[in-house]
Coordinates of C-alpha atoms in Angstrom, one line a residue:
Chain S
M1 CA -64.8 -43.8 5.2
V2 CA -63.4 -40.9 3.1
D3 CA -65.2 -39.5 0.3
P4 CA -63.3 -40.1 -3.0
S5 CA -63.4 -36.3 -3.6
Q6 CA -61.7 -35.8 -0.2
A7 CA -59.1 -38.4 -0.8
G8 CA -57.5 -36.1 -3.3
M9 CA -57.3 -33.3 -0.7
V10 CA -55.7 -35.7 1.8
A11 CA -53.2 -36.5 -0.7
L12 CA -52.5 -33.0 -1.5
G13 CA -52.1 -32.2 2.2
A14 CA -49.6 -35.1 2.7
G15 CA -47.6 -33.8 -0.2
I16 CA -47.5 -30.3 1.0
A17 CA -46.5 -31.5 4.5
V18 CA -43.6 -33.4 3.2
G19 CA -42.6 -30.7 0.7
L20 CA -42.7 -27.8 3.1
A21 CA -40.9 -29.8 5.8
G22 CA -38.2 -30.6 3.3
I23 CA -37.8 -27.0 2.4
G24 CA -37.7 -25.9 6.0
A25 CA -35.1 -28.6 6.8
G26 CA -33.1 -27.6 3.7
M27 CA -33.0 -23.9 4.9
G28 CA -31.9 -25.0 8.2
E29 CA -29.2 -27.3 6.8
Q30 CA -27.9 -24.7 4.6
A31 CA -26.1 -22.7 7.3
I32 CA -25.2 -25.7 9.3
G33 CA -23.8 -27.5 6.3
A34 CA -21.8 -24.5 5.4
A35 CA -20.5 -24.2 8.8
A36 CA -19.7 -28.0 9.1
V37 CA -17.7 -27.8 5.8
G38 CA -15.9 -24.8 7.1
A39 CA -15.0 -26.4 10.3
M40 CA -14.1 -29.7 8.6
A41 CA -11.7 -27.9 6.2
E42 CA -9.7 -26.8 9.1
D43 CA -9.9 -30.0 11.2
E44 CA -11.1 -33.4 10.0
K45 CA -12.2 -34.3 13.4
F46 CA -15.2 -32.2 13.0
F47 CA -16.6 -34.7 10.4
G48 CA -18.6 -36.7 13.0
K49 CA -19.9 -33.6 14.8
G50 CA -20.6 -31.6 11.7
L51 CA -22.6 -34.6 10.2
L52 CA -24.7 -34.9 13.3
M53 CA -25.4 -31.2 13.4
T54 CA -26.2 -31.2 9.8
V55 CA -28.8 -34.0 10.0
I56 CA -30.6 -32.5 13.1
P57 CA -32.9 -30.3 10.9
E58 CA -33.5 -33.4 9.0
S59 CA -35.9 -34.4 11.9
I60 CA -38.2 -31.7 10.7
A61 CA -38.4 -33.4 7.3
I62 CA -39.3 -36.6 9.1
F63 CA -41.9 -34.9 11.1
G64 CA -43.4 -33.9 7.7
L65 CA -43.1 -37.4 6.5
V66 CA -44.9 -38.8 9.6
V67 CA -47.6 -36.3 9.3
S68 CA -48.1 -37.2 5.7
L69 CA -48.1 -40.9 6.5
I70 CA -50.8 -40.2 9.2
L71 CA -52.8 -38.2 6.7
L72 CA -52.6 -40.9 4.1
F73 CA -53.3 -43.9 6.3
V74 CA -55.2 -42.7 9.3
F75 CA -57.8 -40.8 7.5
Chain J
M1 CA 80.6 18.3 31.1
A2 CA 77.9 20.4 29.5
I3 CA 77.9 24.0 30.3
K4 CA 81.0 24.0 32.5
D5 CA 83.2 22.7 29.6
N6 CA 82.6 25.4 27.2
I7 CA 82.2 28.5 29.1
K8 CA 84.7 31.2 29.5
P9 CA 85.3 32.1 33.1
T10 CA 84.7 35.8 32.8
R11 CA 82.8 38.2 34.8
S12 CA 80.4 39.0 32.1
E13 CA 79.6 35.4 31.7
L14 CA 79.0 35.1 35.5
I15 CA 76.5 38.0 35.4
E16 CA 74.8 36.2 32.4
L17 CA 74.7 33.0 34.3
K18 CA 73.3 34.7 37.3
K19 CA 70.6 36.1 35.3
K20 CA 69.8 32.7 33.8
I21 CA 69.6 31.1 37.2
K22 CA 67.2 33.7 38.4
L23 CA 65.1 33.3 35.3
S24 CA 65.1 29.5 35.6
Q25 CA 64.2 29.7 39.2
S26 CA 61.3 31.9 38.6
G27 CA 60.2 29.8 35.6
H28 CA 60.4 26.8 37.8
K29 CA 58.3 28.4 40.4
L30 CA 55.7 29.4 37.8
L31 CA 55.7 26.0 36.2
K32 CA 55.3 24.3 39.5
M33 CA 52.3 26.6 40.2
K34 CA 50.9 25.7 36.8
R35 CA 51.4 21.9 37.5
D36 CA 49.6 22.2 40.8
G37 CA 46.8 24.2 39.2
L38 CA 46.4 21.6 36.5
I39 CA 46.4 18.9 39.0
L40 CA 43.6 20.6 40.9
E41 CA 41.8 21.1 37.6
L42 CA 42.3 17.5 36.8
F43 CA 40.8 16.3 40.0
A44 CA 37.7 18.3 39.5
I45 CA 37.4 16.9 36.0
L46 CA 38.2 13.4 37.2
E47 CA 35.0 13.6 39.5
K48 CA 32.9 14.6 36.6
A49 CA 34.4 12.1 34.4
K50 CA 33.6 9.3 36.8
D51 CA 30.1 10.5 37.2
V52 CA 29.6 10.8 33.4
R53 CA 31.0 7.4 32.8
A54 CA 28.7 5.8 35.4
E55 CA 25.9 7.5 33.8
V56 CA 26.8 6.4 30.3
E57 CA 27.0 2.9 31.6
K58 CA 23.7 3.1 33.3
Q59 CA 22.1 4.8 30.4
F60 CA 23.5 2.1 28.1
T61 CA 21.9 -0.7 30.2
V62 CA 18.6 1.2 30.2
A63 CA 18.8 1.9 26.5
S64 CA 19.6 -1.7 25.5
Q65 CA 16.9 -3.0 27.6
K66 CA 14.4 -0.7 26.0
L67 CA 15.6 -1.7 22.6
A68 CA 15.3 -5.3 23.6
I69 CA 11.8 -4.8 24.7
A70 CA 10.9 -2.9 21.5
K71 CA 12.5 -5.6 19.5
S72 CA 10.7 -8.4 21.2
V73 CA 7.4 -6.7 21.4
E74 CA 7.3 -5.1 18.0
G75 CA 9.6 -7.5 16.3
A76 CA 13.1 -6.9 15.0
V77 CA 11.5 -6.4 11.6
V78 CA 9.4 -3.4 12.8
V79 CA 12.3 -1.9 14.8
R80 CA 14.7 -2.1 11.9
S81 CA 12.2 -0.8 9.4
T82 CA 11.4 2.2 11.7
A83 CA 15.1 2.8 12.1
F84 CA 15.3 3.1 8.3
A85 CA 13.2 6.1 8.6
L86 CA 15.8 8.2 10.4
K87 CA 18.3 9.8 8.0
D88 CA 19.7 13.0 9.4
T89 CA 22.6 12.4 11.8
P90 CA 23.2 14.8 14.8
K91 CA 25.4 17.7 14.0
L92 CA 28.4 18.2 16.2
E93 CA 30.2 21.4 16.5
L94 CA 33.7 21.5 17.9
E95 CA 35.0 24.6 19.7
S96 CA 38.0 24.8 21.9
K97 CA 38.4 26.2 25.3
N98 CA 41.4 27.3 27.3
V99 CA 42.2 25.9 30.7
M100 CA 45.5 27.3 31.9
G101 CA 47.1 27.3 28.5
V102 CA 45.8 23.8 27.7
V103 CA 43.5 23.8 24.7
V104 CA 40.6 21.4 25.4
P105 CA 37.7 20.6 23.0
K106 CA 34.1 21.8 23.8
I107 CA 31.5 19.8 21.8
E108 CA 28.3 21.4 21.0
A109 CA 25.8 18.8 19.7
S110 CA 22.5 19.8 18.0
S111 CA 19.5 17.9 17.2
V112 CA 20.3 14.7 19.1
H113 CA 17.3 14.6 21.4
K114 CA 14.3 15.1 19.1
K115 CA 10.6 15.7 19.7
L116 CA 8.2 12.9 19.2
N117 CA 7.1 14.3 15.9
E118 CA 10.6 14.9 14.6
H119 CA 11.9 11.4 14.7
G120 CA 11.1 10.7 11.1
Y121 CA 8.7 7.9 11.6
G122 CA 4.9 8.2 11.6
I123 CA 3.3 8.3 15.0
I124 CA 0.1 6.5 14.1
G125 CA 1.8 3.4 12.9
T126 CA 4.2 3.0 15.8
S127 CA 3.9 2.5 19.5
S128 CA 5.5 4.1 22.5
R129 CA 7.9 1.2 23.0
I130 CA 9.7 2.4 19.9
D131 CA 9.5 6.0 21.2
E132 CA 11.1 4.8 24.5
A133 CA 13.9 3.0 22.8
V134 CA 14.6 6.0 20.6
D135 CA 14.5 8.4 23.5
A136 CA 16.8 6.1 25.6
Y137 CA 19.3 5.9 22.8
E138 CA 19.1 9.6 22.2
I139 CA 19.9 10.4 25.7
L140 CA 22.8 7.8 25.5
V141 CA 24.2 9.7 22.6
E142 CA 23.9 12.9 24.4
K143 CA 25.7 11.5 27.4
L144 CA 28.3 9.9 25.2
I145 CA 29.1 13.2 23.6
L146 CA 29.5 14.8 27.1
A147 CA 31.7 11.9 28.1
A148 CA 33.8 12.4 25.0
E149 CA 34.2 16.1 25.9
I150 CA 35.1 15.4 29.4
E151 CA 37.4 12.5 28.8
T152 CA 39.4 14.3 26.0
T153 CA 39.7 17.3 28.3
M154 CA 41.0 14.9 30.9
K155 CA 43.5 13.3 28.6
K156 CA 44.8 16.7 27.3
L157 CA 45.2 17.8 30.9
L158 CA 47.0 14.6 31.8
D159 CA 49.4 15.1 28.9
D160 CA 50.0 18.6 29.8
I161 CA 50.6 17.8 33.4
E162 CA 53.2 15.3 32.3
K163 CA 54.9 17.8 30.2
T164 CA 54.9 20.4 32.8
K165 CA 56.1 18.0 35.3
R166 CA 59.0 17.0 33.0
R167 CA 59.8 20.7 32.6
V168 CA 59.7 21.4 36.3
N169 CA 61.9 18.3 36.9
A170 CA 64.3 19.3 34.2
L171 CA 64.6 22.8 35.6
E172 CA 64.9 21.6 39.2
F173 CA 67.2 18.6 38.7
K174 CA 69.2 19.5 35.6
V175 CA 69.1 23.1 34.4
I176 CA 69.4 24.9 37.7
P177 CA 72.0 22.5 39.2
E178 CA 74.1 22.8 36.1
L179 CA 73.9 26.5 36.0
T180 CA 74.7 26.7 39.7
E181 CA 77.6 24.5 39.0
A182 CA 78.9 26.5 36.2
K183 CA 78.4 29.7 38.3
D184 CA 80.4 28.2 41.1
F185 CA 83.0 27.1 38.7
I186 CA 83.3 30.7 37.4
V187 CA 83.4 32.1 40.8
L188 CA 86.1 29.6 41.8
R189 CA 87.9 30.4 38.7
L190 CA 87.7 34.1 39.1
E191 CA 89.0 33.8 42.7
E192 CA 91.7 31.7 41.6
M193 CA 92.7 34.3 39.0
E194 CA 92.5 37.0 41.6
R195 CA 94.8 35.0 43.8
E196 CA 97.2 34.3 40.9
N197 CA 97.2 38.1 40.2
T198 CA 97.9 39.0 43.8
F199 CA 100.7 36.4 43.9
R200 CA 102.2 37.7 40.7
L201 CA 102.1 41.3 41.9
K202 CA 103.8 40.2 45.1
R203 CA 106.4 38.5 43.2
I204 CA 107.2 41.5 41.1
K205 CA 107.3 43.8 44.1
G206 CA 109.6 41.4 45.8
Chain X
M1 CA -29.1 -8.6 10.1
G2 CA -31.1 -11.0 8.1
A3 CA -31.1 -14.8 8.0
S4 CA -29.5 -14.9 4.5
N5 CA -26.6 -12.8 6.0
N6 CA -26.1 -15.3 8.8
V7 CA -25.9 -18.1 6.3
K8 CA -23.2 -16.1 4.3
Y9 CA -21.1 -16.1 7.3
A10 CA -21.7 -19.6 8.5
Y11 CA -18.9 -21.2 6.5
I12 CA -16.2 -18.7 7.1
V13 CA -17.0 -18.2 10.8
A14 CA -17.0 -21.9 11.4
R15 CA -13.7 -22.1 9.7
V16 CA -12.3 -19.3 11.6
R17 CA -13.5 -20.7 14.9
A18 CA -11.8 -23.9 14.1
M19 CA -8.7 -22.0 13.3
K20 CA -9.0 -20.1 16.5
S21 CA -9.3 -23.2 18.6
K22 CA -5.7 -24.0 17.3
L23 CA -4.2 -21.0 18.7
I24 CA -2.1 -21.3 21.7
P25 CA -4.4 -21.2 24.8
R26 CA -3.8 -18.5 27.3
D27 CA -2.7 -20.7 30.2
M28 CA 0.0 -22.1 28.0
Y29 CA 2.0 -18.8 28.2
P30 CA 3.1 -19.2 31.7
K31 CA 4.4 -22.7 30.9
I32 CA 6.2 -21.4 27.8
L33 CA 7.6 -18.5 30.0
N34 CA 9.2 -21.2 32.2
M35 CA 10.8 -23.0 29.2
E36 CA 14.4 -22.4 27.9
I37 CA 14.9 -21.2 24.4
P38 CA 15.7 -24.6 22.9
E39 CA 12.4 -25.9 24.4
I40 CA 10.4 -23.0 23.2
T41 CA 11.9 -23.5 19.7
R42 CA 11.0 -27.1 19.8
F43 CA 7.5 -26.2 20.9
I44 CA 7.0 -23.7 18.1
E45 CA 8.5 -26.2 15.6
E46 CA 5.9 -28.8 16.7
S47 CA 3.0 -26.4 16.6
E48 CA 1.1 -24.8 13.8
Y49 CA 4.3 -23.1 12.7
K50 CA 6.0 -26.3 11.7
K51 CA 5.7 -25.9 8.0
D52 CA 7.0 -22.3 8.0
V53 CA 9.9 -23.3 10.2
D54 CA 10.8 -26.1 7.9
E55 CA 10.6 -24.0 4.9
L56 CA 12.8 -21.1 6.3
A57 CA 15.3 -23.4 8.2
K58 CA 17.7 -23.1 5.3
K59 CA 17.7 -19.4 5.4
Y60 CA 17.7 -18.5 9.0
K61 CA 18.8 -19.8 12.3
G62 CA 17.9 -19.7 15.9
T63 CA 15.5 -17.0 17.2
E64 CA 15.7 -15.3 13.8
L65 CA 14.2 -18.4 12.2
I66 CA 11.4 -18.4 14.7
E67 CA 10.7 -14.7 14.0
H68 CA 10.6 -15.0 10.3
A69 CA 8.6 -18.3 10.4
M70 CA 6.0 -16.5 12.6
S71 CA 5.7 -13.6 10.4
Q72 CA 5.4 -15.7 7.4
N73 CA 2.8 -17.8 9.1
L74 CA 0.9 -14.8 10.0
A75 CA 1.0 -13.4 6.4
L76 CA -0.1 -16.9 5.1
T77 CA -2.9 -17.2 7.6
Y78 CA -4.3 -13.8 6.6
R79 CA -3.9 -14.6 3.0
K80 CA -5.9 -17.8 3.6
L81 CA -8.6 -15.8 5.2
I82 CA -8.9 -13.7 2.0
E83 CA -8.9 -16.8 -0.1
V84 CA -11.5 -18.8 1.7
S85 CA -13.9 -16.1 2.3
Q86 CA -16.6 -14.9 -0.2
N87 CA -18.7 -11.8 -0.9
E88 CA -18.9 -9.3 1.8
A89 CA -16.7 -11.2 4.2
N90 CA -14.1 -11.3 1.6
F91 CA -14.4 -7.6 0.9
L92 CA -14.2 -6.5 4.5
I93 CA -11.3 -8.8 5.3
T94 CA -9.5 -7.6 2.2
E95 CA -9.9 -4.0 3.5
Y96 CA -8.9 -4.9 6.9
L97 CA -5.7 -6.7 5.7
R98 CA -4.6 -3.7 3.6
F99 CA -2.6 -3.1 6.8
W100 CA 0.1 -5.2 5.2
D101 CA 0.2 -3.1 2.1
I102 CA 0.5 -0.1 4.1
W103 CA 3.3 -1.8 6.1
N104 CA 5.1 -2.8 3.0
I105 CA 4.9 0.6 1.4
K106 CA 6.1 2.2 4.5
T107 CA 8.9 -0.2 4.9
M108 CA 9.9 0.4 1.2
L109 CA 9.9 4.1 1.5
R110 CA 11.8 4.1 4.7
G111 CA 14.3 1.8 3.1
K112 CA 14.6 3.9 0.0
F113 CA 14.8 7.1 2.2
S114 CA 17.7 5.9 4.2
G115 CA 19.5 4.1 1.3
A116 CA 19.1 0.6 2.6
S117 CA 20.1 -2.2 0.2
E118 CA 17.4 -4.1 -1.7
E119 CA 18.0 -7.3 0.2
D120 CA 17.6 -5.5 3.4
I121 CA 14.3 -4.1 2.4
V122 CA 13.0 -7.5 0.9
E123 CA 13.7 -9.1 4.2
H124 CA 11.3 -6.8 5.9
L125 CA 8.4 -7.2 3.5
V126 CA 5.4 -9.2 4.4
A127 CA 3.4 -10.0 1.3
A128 CA 0.1 -10.5 3.0
G129 CA -2.0 -7.7 1.5
Q130 CA -3.1 -6.8 -1.9
L131 CA 0.3 -6.0 -3.3
S132 CA 1.7 -9.4 -4.5
Y133 CA 5.3 -10.5 -3.8
R134 CA 6.1 -9.8 -7.5
D135 CA 4.7 -6.2 -7.3
L136 CA 6.9 -5.6 -4.3
M137 CA 10.0 -7.0 -6.0
E138 CA 9.3 -4.7 -8.8
L139 CA 9.0 -1.8 -6.4
V140 CA 12.2 -2.6 -4.5
K141 CA 14.1 -2.3 -7.7
I142 CA 13.2 1.4 -8.0
G143 CA 16.0 3.5 -6.6
T144 CA 14.3 6.6 -5.1
V145 CA 11.4 7.5 -2.7
E146 CA 9.7 9.5 -5.5
G147 CA 10.1 6.7 -7.9
V148 CA 8.4 4.2 -5.7
I149 CA 5.6 6.7 -5.1
G150 CA 5.3 7.1 -8.9
A151 CA 5.1 3.5 -9.5
L152 CA 2.2 3.3 -6.9
S153 CA 0.3 5.9 -8.8
R154 CA -2.2 3.3 -10.0
T155 CA -2.9 1.8 -6.6
P156 CA -5.5 3.2 -4.2
Y157 CA -2.7 4.2 -1.8
Y158 CA -1.6 7.0 -4.2
P159 CA -3.8 9.8 -2.8
A160 CA -1.9 9.4 0.6
L161 CA 1.4 9.4 -1.0
E162 CA 1.3 12.1 -3.7
G163 CA 1.8 14.9 -1.2
Y164 CA 5.4 13.7 -0.4
K165 CA 7.7 16.6 0.1
G166 CA 10.8 15.1 1.8
D167 CA 9.1 14.4 5.2
L168 CA 8.6 10.8 5.6
A169 CA 6.7 10.8 8.7
E170 CA 4.2 13.0 7.1
I171 CA 3.2 10.4 4.4
E172 CA 3.5 7.6 7.0
N173 CA 0.8 9.3 8.9
A174 CA -1.2 10.0 5.7
L175 CA -1.0 6.3 4.8
D176 CA -2.2 5.2 8.2
K177 CA -5.0 7.7 8.2
W178 CA -6.0 6.6 4.7
Y179 CA -6.1 3.0 6.0
Y180 CA -8.7 4.0 8.7
A181 CA -10.7 6.1 6.5
K182 CA -10.8 3.4 3.8
R183 CA -12.1 0.8 6.1
I184 CA -14.8 3.1 7.4
E185 CA -15.7 3.8 3.9
A186 CA -15.9 0.0 3.3
A187 CA -18.1 -0.5 6.3
I188 CA -20.5 2.1 5.2
Q189 CA -20.5 0.9 1.7
T190 CA -21.6 -2.6 2.8
G191 CA -23.8 -1.3 5.5
N192 CA -22.2 -3.6 7.9
K193 CA -22.9 -1.9 11.2
L194 CA -21.0 -4.4 13.2
F195 CA -17.8 -3.9 11.3
L196 CA -18.2 -0.2 11.6
K197 CA -18.6 -0.5 15.4
F198 CA -15.6 -2.6 15.8
L199 CA -13.6 -0.2 13.7
R200 CA -14.7 2.9 15.6
T201 CA -13.7 1.2 18.9
E202 CA -10.4 0.4 17.3
I203 CA -10.0 4.0 16.3
D204 CA -10.9 5.2 19.8
L205 CA -8.2 3.0 21.3
K206 CA -5.7 4.1 18.7
N207 CA -6.5 7.8 19.4
L208 CA -6.1 7.2 23.1
K209 CA -2.8 5.7 22.7
M210 CA -1.7 8.5 20.5
L211 CA -3.1 11.1 22.9
F212 CA -1.0 9.7 25.7
R213 CA 2.1 9.6 23.7
M214 CA 1.7 13.2 22.2
K215 CA 0.6 14.8 25.4
R216 CA 3.5 13.3 27.2
A217 CA 5.8 14.6 24.6
G218 CA 4.2 18.0 25.1
M219 CA 2.9 18.5 21.6
E220 CA 0.6 21.4 20.9
R221 CA -3.1 21.0 20.2
E222 CA -2.9 21.7 16.5
D223 CA -0.2 19.2 15.9
I224 CA -2.1 16.6 17.9
M225 CA -5.3 17.2 16.0
K226 CA -3.5 16.8 12.6
L227 CA -2.7 13.2 13.6
I228 CA -5.9 12.2 15.3
I229 CA -8.0 9.7 13.4
P230 CA -11.5 10.8 12.8
G231 CA -14.5 8.6 13.2
G232 CA -14.1 7.2 16.8
M233 CA -17.0 5.7 18.7
E234 CA -16.9 7.5 22.0
L235 CA -14.2 10.1 21.5
K236 CA -15.8 12.5 19.2
E237 CA -14.0 15.3 17.4
A238 CA -15.1 17.8 20.1
D239 CA -13.9 15.5 22.8
L240 CA -10.6 15.0 21.2
N241 CA -10.2 18.7 20.7
R242 CA -10.8 19.3 24.3
L243 CA -8.5 16.6 25.5
A244 CA -5.8 17.6 23.2
S245 CA -5.8 21.1 24.7
L246 CA -5.6 20.0 28.3
P247 CA -2.4 19.7 30.2
L248 CA -1.1 16.2 30.8
N249 CA -2.5 15.5 34.3
E250 CA -5.8 17.1 33.6
F251 CA -6.0 15.2 30.3
V252 CA -5.7 11.9 32.3
R253 CA -8.4 12.9 34.7
A254 CA -10.6 14.0 31.9
L255 CA -10.5 10.5 30.7
E256 CA -12.6 9.3 33.6
E257 CA -15.8 10.0 31.9
F258 CA -15.1 7.5 29.1
S259 CA -15.8 3.9 29.3
Y260 CA -12.1 3.1 28.6
W261 CA -11.2 4.6 31.8
N262 CA -11.7 1.3 33.7
A263 CA -9.1 -0.4 31.5
I264 CA -6.4 2.0 32.4
A265 CA -7.5 3.4 35.8
D266 CA -4.9 1.7 38.0
V267 CA -1.9 2.3 35.7
S268 CA -2.7 5.9 34.6
S269 CA -1.0 7.6 37.5
D270 CA 2.4 6.4 36.4
L271 CA 3.4 8.2 33.2
S272 CA 7.0 7.6 33.2
S273 CA 6.3 4.9 30.7
L274 CA 3.3 4.5 28.6
I275 CA 3.8 0.9 27.9
N276 CA 1.5 -0.3 30.7
I277 CA -1.3 1.9 29.4
E278 CA -0.8 0.6 25.9
I279 CA -0.8 -2.9 27.0
R280 CA -4.0 -2.3 28.9
L281 CA -5.7 -0.7 25.9
D282 CA -4.6 -3.6 23.7
K283 CA -5.9 -6.0 26.1
Y284 CA -9.2 -4.1 26.2
G285 CA -9.3 -4.3 22.4
L286 CA -8.9 -8.0 22.4
E287 CA -11.4 -8.6 25.1
Y288 CA -13.8 -6.3 23.4
A289 CA -13.4 -8.2 20.1
A290 CA -13.9 -11.6 21.9
R291 CA -17.0 -10.2 23.8
I292 CA -18.9 -8.8 20.8
S293 CA -18.0 -11.7 18.6
Y294 CA -19.9 -13.8 21.1
Y295 CA -22.9 -11.5 20.9
Y296 CA -22.9 -11.8 17.1
P297 CA -21.6 -15.2 16.4
L298 CA -22.4 -15.3 12.7
S299 CA -20.9 -12.0 11.5
I300 CA -17.7 -10.4 10.6
L301 CA -16.7 -10.0 14.2
P302 CA -15.4 -13.5 14.9
I303 CA -13.2 -13.1 11.9
L304 CA -11.8 -9.8 13.1
D305 CA -11.5 -11.4 16.6
Y306 CA -9.4 -14.1 15.0
I307 CA -7.2 -11.6 13.0
L308 CA -6.5 -9.8 16.4
S309 CA -5.9 -12.9 18.3
K310 CA -3.5 -14.4 15.8
K311 CA -1.5 -11.2 15.7
I312 CA -1.3 -11.2 19.5
E313 CA -0.3 -14.8 19.6
V314 CA 2.6 -14.1 17.3
D315 CA 3.5 -11.0 19.3
N316 CA 3.4 -12.9 22.6
L317 CA 5.6 -15.7 21.3
R318 CA 8.0 -13.2 19.9
I319 CA 8.1 -11.3 23.2
I320 CA 8.9 -14.5 25.0
V321 CA 11.6 -15.8 22.6
H322 CA 13.3 -12.4 22.1
G323 CA 13.0 -11.6 25.8
K324 CA 14.6 -14.8 26.7
E325 CA 17.3 -14.4 24.2
T326 CA 18.2 -10.9 25.4
K327 CA 17.9 -12.1 29.0
L328 CA 15.2 -9.8 30.1
P329 CA 14.0 -10.3 33.5
E330 CA 10.9 -12.6 33.5
E331 CA 8.7 -10.0 35.1
I332 CA 9.4 -7.6 32.3
I333 CA 8.6 -10.2 29.7
K334 CA 5.5 -11.1 31.5
A335 CA 4.4 -7.5 31.8
H336 CA 4.5 -7.2 28.0
L337 CA 2.4 -10.2 27.2
V338 CA -1.1 -9.5 26.3
M339 CA -3.0 -12.4 27.9

C-alpha cells in the first residue's frame, strides 16, 4: 500500500520521532535526576520517590516510540 | 589612786585643777555635740546607703538577666568575644571631703557609662541585646561606685562616732570625776591645814 | 533565568530542601520549651547534632557541650554547602559564608587587643569560612593586632583592615561593611538578580536595626551615616539621610511609609528595649526568605533560606538551653525565640 519510495520517508519519520522524544525526555530528566540525586544524598528514603520522578519524562520517549511504531506498522 | 595619790595639796594646784575641770567640761559638751551631730549625719547617710544598696541589688538582677539574655540569644561565644573588645577600664578619682572633722572619700568616676559608639565593638556586627547587657552593667558599676562611696563614708562616720563616744564617756565617767575628786581632796586637805593652823595658833596663844 | 540555570540549581536545591526538612519543625519549640535541661540535652543528642555532641563530649560538659556542638554543627553544615555546590551556587555561597571569616578575624583582633590567651581565642573561632583551621592557628600565634593584620595582607580582607589606628570598633565596622559590599559585588558579577534582591533586603533590615539603636543612643547624623550600609532595597541613601536626621519619635513615625512598617508597627511604641523590634525584623527576614524561595524554587534563594533557617534553629535551641540554665522566666525565653 505504500510506495517503496515513501517507505523510506516513513522510516525516517519514525526515527526522528523516537530520537527527538528521547532528547526531550533526556532534557527533562537532567534536572529531575540531578535533584533526585541531591535529595538522595541527604536522605536515602528519597530513592523511591526520586526514581519515580526521574522516569516520568520517560513517558515522552515512550510516546515517541509509540508514534514511530504506528508510523512503521500502520502506514 | 590616780591623780589623788600624786598631787600636792596646794592652792596653786587647786587653781590648776579647777581650770582643768572647766576645760574638761567644756570639751565634754563639745564632744557630745559632735557626737550628736555625727549621729544625725549618720542617719541621713544610712537612708541613702539603704536606697543605694537596694538599687544596686535591683540593678544587679536586671544586669544579670540582660547578660543571660544576651548570652543565650547571641551565644556565650559572641558575648565573650565582644567583651574582648573592651580594653580601657573606667578611671576613678579619689578625693576627700570633710564632714565634722571626719575625712570621708569622694569617688569621681569617669567613662563608666559610654555612648553606643564608644564601647569598643563594632555596631554593625552586634545586636541591641549586647548593647543592653553592656548598658545594664555600666549602670551597675556606676551604682557600685556610688555605693562604695556612701558605705565607706558610713563606716568612717561610725568609727568616728565610736571614738567620740568613748572620749565623751571617758571625760564624763573618768576624767571629770577623778579631777573633781582630786579637787575635793585638795579642798579638804587645805581646810584641814587651815584648821590645824588655827589650832596651833590657839595653842601658842594659850 | 534560563532553563540551563534551573538545571544548575536542581541538584543543590533538592539537597538543601532535604536538609531543611530535617530542621526542627516550628511546632516542636513549644514542646522543647516545656522540657527540663536533661531532656533537652537528650533531645539534641538524639537529633542531627548527635555526631558533634559525641565528638566534643570529651572536651566539654553540660550546656557548654551543647553550645559548642551546635556551633560546630553549624560550621560543618555551611562547609558542606560550599563543598557540594558547584559553579555559580558555589561562588555565591562562598561569598555569603565569608561571614565566618569576618567573625573569626574580629574575634582574633578583639582577643589580641585585650590580651586574651591563645586558647581562649581558639575556643571562639569557627572555621566555617575561607580561612582554614590551619590558617587560623597560624594567626592566633601572632602576638599583636598589627601583626595579625599584617599576616592577613594577602587576603581580600586586608583593605578593610589596613586603616587600623588603634580603634577596634572602626575596623570591625569596616570589615562588616566590606562583607556587604563584597556580596553585592558578587551578585552583580554573576548577574544573579535574585541574590541581589535578597541581599538588598537584608541590608535594609540591618540598616533599620542599626538606625533604631543609634537613634535611641542619640547619635548624630554624620556618625550614623558613617555606619549605614549602602545598597539597600527600599531605604535609599536619601531616605537614610533623612531618617538619620530626625529625632527619635519622628524617625519611628517616618518609617510608616516603608513596607517593613507592618512587621514592627505594634512594637514600635515601646522603645525602652529594642529587642522586640529586632526580633520582629529577624522574623520578617526569615519569612521573606521563605516566601521568595517559594516563588523561585530553583535558584540561590532556597539555599540562602536554608542558611538563615539553620542559623535560627541553632539560635533558638541555644536560647532555650541557656535560658533554662540561667532560670530565665519562660515568657522571656519565648519572647526571644524567632518562630
